[in-house]
Amino acid sequence: MNAIEIVNEILLSGIKYKASDIHIEKNGKYSLVKFRIEGILYGYKKFEDVHEKLIARIKILSNLDTTKKLNPQDGSFSISIKDNKIDIRTSILPLITGEKAYLRILDPKRSKKDLEDLFSKEELGIVESKLLRKNGMILVTGPTGSGKTTTLYSFLNRINTGRENIITVEDPVEYKIQGINQIEVNSKRGLSFENSLRSILRSDPDVIMIGEIRDKETAEIAVRSSITGHLILSTLHTYSSFSSIIRLMDMGVEDYLIASSLSLVINQRLIGSLCPYCKSSYSPSDKEKSILEKYQIDANLLYKNVGCEKCIGGYTKREAVFELLEFDRDYIKCIGAKELENTYKRIYKEKGSKTLLEKALEKVKSGEFFLKDVLKEAYGLEEL
């Protein structure tokens, strides 16, 4: 096969296997192709003596300079499969072994999730009540790769009725949504989150979605906008719903602004669901038992991934697990507490709410999750 045929095969196979990302890197005389499927990176194929041609083909598709080999380049292109337009975002990195191509597959059909598919009935009631408000700020938190953007887009799809002016500012725009005004941040053109937000506020918005709050200026504009009659949707990179308040304070946002603006904080993770056909039971170790007992979970058998022809590495999909913090008066009056996160955890428990970890551990007991996966996603622990 020539380079054009190989690139076509890689793209079609990546889409067929529902990969979110494709990596093409050089190893000696070979091009190694890897697919990221449900958060796990798998080797796909290796091709001999064609690496430079594959990179050149991807650059041409992405409208990049084929003569530049020592500088990073970013681009994009689209392909259509059965009336479904799929966007491919491209990044070329100059490594010491040769250029590497990274391709992000943005399939609008896979990204469009109904809120009912994400949240439980109880969670959905809370989320919908906040989305119906004409002001306030809803934050979705979690580490990179936890599904925050998918959740935000689900919010946008739910409120996109055509009766409100919805404007987003993103870096980059992941998916294009008809009926919503989307701005893509471009630092080279001086189009930052801060500058975009100031312009948006002069455009009569009802709802503003900010891809990510990264600095004090963006945070202050966001909270002030939520107080003055706008619904604000955004994300923060924090590991818990409680720590998001601390993060805003660290950015320099005044306590009274946080108290007046914040409506709901959603912390989330994506955890692999074990394949029901091949998952294997085992007796928990003493350390695993102590972890479960800490959260009053009694389980004599746990389950782990194996892998079969009906799954990928022992998993069928990744499932979102959420922790919802409704920012009410009980939290507001404690916003200046010294040990803020511990104080909020105590209030959260007194209200009878379950943390993300507690919800995930319940699915460990029922055999849906592997305990090791839960601890890795919730705490970043690789080993027990």
Short mmCIF file of C-alpha atoms in Angstrom, two decimals:
data_model
loop_
_atom_site.label_atom_id
_atom_site.label_comp_id
_atom_site.label_asym_id
_atom_site.label_seq_id
_atom_site.Cartn_x
_atom_site.Cartn_y
_atom_site.Cartn_z
CA MET A 1 0.00 0.00 0.00
CA ASN A 2 1.10 3.57 -0.63
CA ALA A 3 0.97 6.38 1.96
CA ILE A 4 -2.50 7.55 0.93
CA GLU A 5 -3.96 4.07 1.32
CA ILE A 6 -2.24 3.50 4.67
CA VAL A 7 -3.48 6.79 6.12
CA ASN A 8 -7.00 5.99 4.91
CA GLU A 9 -6.80 2.56 6.56
CA ILE A 10 -5.56 4.08 9.84
CA LEU A 11 -8.37 6.64 9.91
CA LEU A 12 -11.14 4.20 9.00
CA SER A 13 -9.87 1.61 11.50
CA GLY A 14 -9.61 4.22 14.25
CA ILE A 15 -13.21 5.26 13.64
CA LYS A 16 -14.36 1.62 13.39
CA TYR A 17 -12.80 0.77 16.77
CA LYS A 18 -14.23 4.00 18.28
CA ALA A 19 -10.80 5.38 19.10
CA SER A 20 -10.65 8.89 20.52
CA ASP A 21 -7.00 9.42 19.54
CA ILE A 22 -4.48 8.07 17.04
CA HIS A 23 -0.70 8.18 17.60
CA ILE A 24 1.75 7.63 14.73
CA GLU A 25 5.39 7.59 15.85
CA LYS A 26 8.68 6.43 14.42
CA ASN A 27 10.61 3.52 15.89
CA GLY A 28 13.66 2.67 13.80
CA LYS A 29 12.48 1.90 10.28
CA TYR A 30 8.89 1.37 11.41
CA SER A 31 5.87 3.62 11.92
CA LEU A 32 4.03 2.50 15.05
CA VAL A 33 0.31 3.23 15.10
CA LYS A 34 -1.58 3.25 18.39
CA PHE A 35 -5.27 3.82 19.16
CA ARG A 36 -6.64 5.18 22.41
CA ILE A 37 -9.91 3.34 23.06
CA GLU A 38 -11.96 4.06 26.18
CA GLY A 39 -8.97 5.77 27.75
CA ILE A 40 -6.45 2.95 27.15
CA LEU A 41 -3.70 3.10 24.52
CA TYR A 42 -3.46 -0.02 22.34
CA GLY A 43 -0.96 -0.91 19.62
CA TYR A 44 -2.67 -1.24 16.23
CA LYS A 45 -0.08 -1.91 13.50
CA LYS A 46 3.41 -1.06 12.37
CA PHE A 47 4.37 -0.07 8.84
CA GLU A 48 7.88 -0.36 7.41
CA ASP A 49 9.84 2.38 5.58
CA VAL A 50 6.92 4.78 5.06
CA HIS A 51 7.00 7.05 8.12
CA GLU A 52 8.05 10.28 6.39
CA LYS A 53 5.47 9.71 3.66
CA LEU A 54 2.71 9.12 6.21
CA ILE A 55 3.60 12.33 8.04
CA ALA A 56 3.69 14.24 4.74
CA ARG A 57 0.25 12.88 3.79
CA ILE A 58 -1.24 13.93 7.14
CA LYS A 59 0.32 17.40 6.76
CA ILE A 60 -1.24 17.77 3.31
CA LEU A 61 -4.67 16.74 4.61
CA SER A 62 -4.28 19.19 7.51
CA ASN A 63 -3.10 22.04 5.27
CA LEU A 64 0.29 22.21 7.03
CA ASP A 65 3.74 23.05 5.68
CA THR A 66 5.39 19.81 4.51
CA THR A 67 8.84 21.47 4.42
CA LYS A 68 8.88 22.31 8.13
CA LYS A 69 10.22 19.37 10.13
CA LEU A 70 11.77 21.04 13.17
CA ASN A 71 8.76 22.96 14.46
CA PRO A 72 5.47 21.80 15.97
CA GLN A 73 2.43 22.31 13.77
CA ASP A 74 -1.31 22.09 14.44
CA GLY A 75 -4.06 21.68 11.91
CA SER A 76 -7.30 19.89 11.12
CA PHE A 77 -9.33 18.25 8.39
CA SER A 78 -12.64 16.45 7.99
CA ILE A 79 -13.83 13.19 6.51
CA SER A 80 -17.38 12.04 5.77
CA ILE A 81 -18.62 8.51 6.42
CA LYS A 82 -22.26 7.69 5.60
CA ASP A 83 -23.39 11.33 5.87
CA ASN A 84 -21.55 11.71 9.18
CA LYS A 85 -18.92 14.45 9.09
CA ILE A 86 -16.03 13.62 11.41
CA ASP A 87 -13.44 16.27 12.29
CA ILE A 88 -9.81 15.27 12.82
CA ARG A 89 -7.59 17.60 14.84
CA THR A 90 -3.91 17.15 14.04
CA SER A 91 -0.72 17.88 15.96
CA ILE A 92 2.76 17.25 14.54
CA LEU A 93 5.60 17.04 17.07
CA PRO A 94 9.33 17.02 16.14
CA LEU A 95 10.88 14.27 18.28
CA ILE A 96 14.52 13.18 18.27
CA THR A 97 13.44 9.94 16.55
CA GLY A 98 11.47 11.75 13.87
CA GLU A 99 8.18 13.58 13.59
CA LYS A 100 5.17 12.21 15.44
CA ALA A 101 1.57 12.70 14.34
CA TYR A 102 -1.22 12.89 16.89
CA LEU A 103 -4.78 12.83 15.59
CA ARG A 104 -7.84 13.57 17.72
CA ILE A 105 -11.06 12.05 16.32
CA LEU A 106 -14.08 14.27 16.94
CA ASP A 107 -17.19 12.32 16.03
CA PRO A 108 -20.31 14.43 16.77
CA LYS A 109 -22.50 11.31 17.05
CA ARG A 110 -20.32 9.89 19.82
CA SER A 111 -20.06 13.19 21.68
CA LYS A 112 -23.78 13.96 21.79
CA LYS A 113 -24.99 12.56 25.10
CA ASP A 114 -28.41 13.07 26.63
CA LEU A 115 -28.37 14.10 30.27
CA GLU A 116 -30.44 10.99 31.02
CA ASP A 117 -27.54 8.88 29.73
CA LEU A 118 -25.09 10.54 32.11
CA PHE A 119 -26.89 11.21 35.38
CA SER A 120 -29.04 9.20 37.75
CA LYS A 121 -32.65 10.35 38.24
CA GLU A 122 -31.76 12.14 41.48
CA GLU A 123 -28.68 13.81 39.95
CA LEU A 124 -30.64 14.81 36.85
CA GLY A 125 -33.22 16.64 38.95
CA ILE A 126 -30.48 18.75 40.57
CA VAL A 127 -28.71 19.50 37.28
CA GLU A 128 -31.89 20.47 35.42
CA SER A 129 -33.03 22.80 38.21
CA LYS A 130 -29.72 24.70 37.94
CA LEU A 131 -29.78 24.80 34.12
CA LEU A 132 -33.24 26.42 34.22
CA ARG A 133 -31.92 29.37 36.22
CA LYS A 134 -31.21 32.66 34.46
CA ASN A 135 -28.03 33.29 36.44
CA GLY A 136 -25.40 31.51 38.52
CA MET A 137 -22.35 29.47 37.67
CA ILE A 138 -22.12 25.71 37.12
CA LEU A 139 -18.62 24.25 37.27
CA VAL A 140 -17.58 20.81 36.02
CA THR A 141 -14.33 19.67 37.61
CA GLY A 142 -11.90 16.78 37.31
CA PRO A 143 -8.52 15.93 35.78
CA THR A 144 -7.72 15.84 32.08
CA GLY A 145 -9.62 13.06 30.31
CA SER A 146 -12.44 12.80 32.85
CA GLY A 147 -15.18 13.76 30.36
CA LYS A 148 -15.78 17.37 31.44
CA THR A 149 -16.21 18.67 27.89
CA THR A 150 -18.78 15.98 27.02
CA THR A 151 -20.79 16.96 30.10
CA LEU A 152 -20.67 20.66 29.15
CA TYR A 153 -21.82 19.90 25.61
CA SER A 154 -24.68 17.84 27.03
CA PHE A 155 -25.74 20.92 29.01
CA LEU A 156 -25.60 23.04 25.86
CA ASN A 157 -27.65 20.53 23.87
CA ARG A 158 -30.32 20.48 26.59
CA ILE A 159 -30.74 24.28 26.79
CA ASN A 160 -30.28 24.94 23.05
CA THR A 161 -33.94 25.66 22.29
CA GLY A 162 -33.41 28.68 20.04
CA ARG A 163 -35.01 31.03 22.56
CA GLU A 164 -31.76 32.11 24.22
CA ASN A 165 -28.50 33.61 22.99
CA ILE A 166 -25.84 31.00 23.87
CA ILE A 167 -22.19 31.90 23.27
CA THR A 168 -19.14 29.74 23.97
CA VAL A 169 -15.44 30.54 24.14
CA GLU A 170 -13.27 27.43 23.79
CA ASP A 171 -9.68 26.37 23.25
CA PRO A 172 -10.21 24.73 20.83
CA VAL A 173 -13.82 24.25 19.71
CA GLU A 174 -14.29 20.51 20.05
CA TYR A 175 -17.68 20.14 18.33
CA LYS A 176 -19.74 22.56 16.29
CA ILE A 177 -23.34 22.90 17.47
CA GLN A 178 -25.97 24.43 15.23
CA GLY A 179 -27.75 27.34 16.86
CA ILE A 180 -24.92 28.19 19.26
CA ASN A 181 -22.35 30.97 18.73
CA GLN A 182 -18.88 29.50 19.27
CA ILE A 183 -15.58 31.37 19.55
CA GLU A 184 -12.19 29.65 19.35
CA VAL A 185 -9.37 31.17 21.37
CA ASN A 186 -6.37 32.20 19.27
CA SER A 187 -3.43 33.68 21.18
CA LYS A 188 -1.59 34.55 17.96
CA ARG A 189 -4.43 36.90 17.03
CA GLY A 190 -4.77 38.25 20.55
CA LEU A 191 -8.06 36.42 21.07
CA SER A 192 -7.79 35.20 24.67
CA PHE A 193 -10.47 33.94 27.05
CA GLU A 194 -10.44 37.32 28.80
CA ASN A 195 -10.76 39.41 25.61
CA SER A 196 -13.43 37.12 24.20
CA LEU A 197 -15.51 37.28 27.38
CA ARG A 198 -15.41 41.07 27.45
CA SER A 199 -16.70 41.15 23.87
CA ILE A 200 -19.34 38.48 24.57
CA LEU A 201 -20.79 40.55 27.41
CA ARG A 202 -21.50 43.33 24.90
CA SER A 203 -23.44 40.89 22.67
CA ASP A 204 -26.56 40.36 24.82
CA PRO A 205 -25.80 36.77 25.95
CA ASP A 206 -28.14 34.65 28.06
CA VAL A 207 -25.78 31.70 28.53
CA ILE A 208 -21.97 31.73 28.33
CA MET A 209 -19.89 28.57 28.22
CA ILE A 210 -16.19 29.01 29.02
CA GLY A 211 -14.06 26.03 28.02
CA GLU A 212 -11.87 26.39 31.11
CA ILE A 213 -11.24 28.93 33.85
CA ARG A 214 -7.46 29.25 33.95
CA ASP A 215 -6.63 32.60 35.56
CA LYS A 216 -7.87 35.36 37.84
CA GLU A 217 -9.09 37.63 35.05
CA THR A 218 -11.25 34.94 33.44
CA ALA A 219 -12.53 33.78 36.83
CA GLU A 220 -13.55 37.27 37.92
CA ILE A 221 -15.34 38.03 34.66
CA ALA A 222 -17.14 34.69 34.92
CA VAL A 223 -18.36 35.16 38.49
CA ARG A 224 -19.37 38.80 37.95
CA SER A 225 -21.26 37.82 34.80
CA SER A 226 -23.14 35.10 36.67
CA ILE A 227 -24.24 37.65 39.27
CA THR A 228 -25.52 40.12 36.65
CA GLY A 229 -28.04 37.84 34.96
CA HIS A 230 -26.10 35.28 32.95
CA LEU A 231 -25.89 31.52 33.29
CA ILE A 232 -22.21 30.55 33.22
CA LEU A 233 -20.98 27.04 32.41
CA SER A 234 -17.30 26.19 32.74
CA THR A 235 -14.64 23.73 33.90
CA LEU A 236 -11.83 23.69 36.45
CA HIS A 237 -8.94 21.24 36.81
CA THR A 238 -9.46 20.13 40.42
CA TYR A 239 -9.66 16.68 41.97
CA SER A 240 -12.81 17.27 44.04
CA SER A 241 -15.89 19.46 44.06
CA PHE A 242 -14.82 20.96 47.39
CA SER A 243 -11.35 21.97 46.20
CA SER A 244 -12.84 24.01 43.34
CA ILE A 245 -13.82 26.71 45.83
CA ILE A 246 -10.26 26.75 47.17
CA ARG A 247 -8.97 26.97 43.58
CA LEU A 248 -11.10 30.03 42.87
CA MET A 249 -9.88 31.65 46.09
CA ASP A 250 -6.26 30.87 45.13
CA MET A 251 -6.88 32.66 41.83
CA GLY A 252 -7.75 35.77 43.81
CA VAL A 253 -11.54 35.73 43.51
CA GLU A 254 -13.14 37.39 46.54
CA ASP A 255 -15.16 35.22 48.93
CA TYR A 256 -18.33 37.28 48.47
CA LEU A 257 -18.16 36.87 44.68
CA ILE A 258 -17.88 33.09 44.98
CA ALA A 259 -20.74 33.03 47.48
CA SER A 260 -22.97 35.14 45.21
CA SER A 261 -22.23 33.36 41.95
CA LEU A 262 -21.61 29.65 42.47
CA SER A 263 -24.66 27.46 41.94
CA LEU A 264 -23.44 23.89 41.37
CA VAL A 265 -20.10 22.07 41.25
CA ILE A 266 -19.90 18.69 39.53
CA ASN A 267 -16.81 16.56 40.02
CA GLN A 268 -16.50 13.58 37.70
CA ARG A 269 -14.38 10.65 36.55
CA LEU A 270 -14.59 8.10 33.76
CA ILE A 271 -14.13 4.53 34.98
CA GLY A 272 -14.09 1.38 32.85
CA SER A 273 -17.12 -0.91 33.12
CA LEU A 274 -16.07 -4.54 33.38
CA CYS A 275 -17.15 -6.89 30.61
CA PRO A 276 -19.90 -9.17 32.03
CA TYR A 277 -18.77 -12.06 29.81
CA CYS A 278 -15.17 -12.36 30.93
CA LYS A 279 -14.69 -10.51 34.24
CA SER A 280 -12.97 -12.66 36.84
CA SER A 281 -13.80 -12.83 40.56
CA TYR A 282 -11.16 -12.84 43.28
CA SER A 283 -10.91 -12.57 47.04
CA PRO A 284 -9.90 -9.10 48.22
CA SER A 285 -6.54 -8.67 49.93
CA ASP A 286 -6.26 -7.38 53.48
CA LYS A 287 -5.44 -3.92 52.17
CA GLU A 288 -8.43 -3.95 49.83
CA LYS A 289 -10.68 -5.08 52.68
CA SER A 290 -9.45 -2.23 54.88
CA ILE A 291 -10.22 0.30 52.12
CA LEU A 292 -13.74 -1.08 51.68
CA GLU A 293 -14.39 -1.29 55.43
CA LYS A 294 -13.45 2.37 55.78
CA TYR A 295 -16.49 3.15 53.63
CA GLN A 296 -18.70 0.49 55.28
CA ILE A 297 -18.66 -1.79 52.26
CA ASP A 298 -18.66 -5.53 52.92
CA ALA A 299 -17.61 -7.63 49.91
CA ASN A 300 -16.24 -11.16 49.98
CA LEU A 301 -15.65 -11.20 46.22
CA LEU A 302 -14.36 -8.49 43.89
CA TYR A 303 -13.98 -8.51 40.10
CA LYS A 304 -11.21 -7.58 37.67
CA ASN A 305 -10.80 -7.29 33.92
CA VAL A 306 -9.69 -10.21 31.72
CA GLY A 307 -10.49 -9.64 28.04
CA CYS A 308 -12.43 -11.57 25.40
CA GLU A 309 -13.76 -11.25 21.84
CA LYS A 310 -16.76 -9.26 23.07
CA CYS A 311 -14.80 -6.48 24.75
CA ILE A 312 -11.61 -4.43 24.65
CA GLY A 313 -9.14 -5.43 27.33
CA GLY A 314 -11.90 -6.57 29.66
CA TYR A 315 -14.00 -3.40 29.42
CA THR A 316 -17.16 -2.60 27.47
CA LYS A 317 -17.16 1.20 27.92
CA ARG A 318 -16.21 3.95 30.33
CA GLU A 319 -18.91 5.15 32.68
CA ALA A 320 -19.09 8.61 34.23
CA VAL A 321 -19.33 8.85 38.02
CA PHE A 322 -20.35 12.19 39.54
CA GLU A 323 -20.15 14.09 42.80
CA LEU A 324 -22.63 17.00 42.98
CA LEU A 325 -22.16 19.91 45.36
CA GLU A 326 -25.16 22.26 45.51
CA PHE A 327 -23.68 25.49 46.80
CA ASP A 328 -26.28 26.57 49.35
CA ARG A 329 -26.32 28.68 52.52
CA ASP A 330 -24.68 25.96 54.63
CA TYR A 331 -21.59 26.10 52.42
CA ILE A 332 -21.66 29.87 51.93
CA LYS A 333 -21.50 30.63 55.67
CA CYS A 334 -18.36 28.45 56.00
CA ILE A 335 -16.52 29.87 52.99
CA GLY A 336 -13.89 31.59 55.15
CA ALA A 337 -13.13 28.53 57.31
CA LYS A 338 -9.46 27.64 57.75
CA GLU A 339 -9.81 23.98 56.85
CA LEU A 340 -12.37 24.68 54.14
CA GLU A 341 -12.25 21.37 52.30
CA ASN A 342 -12.61 19.29 55.48
CA THR A 343 -15.44 21.55 56.65
CA TYR A 344 -17.27 21.09 53.35
CA LYS A 345 -16.75 17.32 53.47
CA ARG A 346 -18.35 17.26 56.92
CA ILE A 347 -21.36 19.31 55.76
CA TYR A 348 -21.64 17.15 52.63
CA LYS A 349 -21.77 14.01 54.77
CA GLU A 350 -24.29 15.53 57.18
CA LYS A 351 -26.60 16.22 54.23
CA GLY A 352 -26.48 12.52 53.33
CA SER A 353 -24.75 13.12 50.01
CA LYS A 354 -22.40 10.49 48.59
CA THR A 355 -18.95 11.37 47.32
CA LEU A 356 -17.66 10.27 43.95
CA LEU A 357 -15.50 7.62 45.62
CA GLU A 358 -18.42 6.23 47.62
CA LYS A 359 -20.57 5.95 44.49
CA ALA A 360 -17.74 4.24 42.61
CA LEU A 361 -17.08 1.79 45.48
CA GLU A 362 -20.73 0.74 45.40
CA LYS A 363 -20.16 -0.30 41.78
CA VAL A 364 -17.04 -2.19 42.89
CA LYS A 365 -19.23 -4.19 45.27
CA SER A 366 -21.80 -4.90 42.55
CA GLY A 367 -19.05 -6.15 40.21
CA GLU A 368 -19.27 -3.32 37.68
CA PHE A 369 -15.87 -1.73 38.48
CA PHE A 370 -12.38 -3.00 39.30
CA LEU A 371 -11.23 -1.56 42.64
CA LYS A 372 -7.78 -0.74 41.26
CA ASP A 373 -9.37 1.34 38.47
CA VAL A 374 -11.50 3.26 40.95
CA LEU A 375 -8.56 4.13 43.19
CA LYS A 376 -6.48 5.16 40.19
CA GLU A 377 -9.14 7.53 38.87
CA ALA A 378 -10.26 8.88 42.23
CA TYR A 379 -6.86 9.21 43.90
CA GLY A 380 -4.29 8.74 41.15
CA LEU A 381 -3.03 5.53 42.82
CA GLU A 382 -1.41 3.08 40.43
CA GLU A 383 -0.95 0.32 43.02
CA LEU A 384 -2.74 -0.83 46.12
#
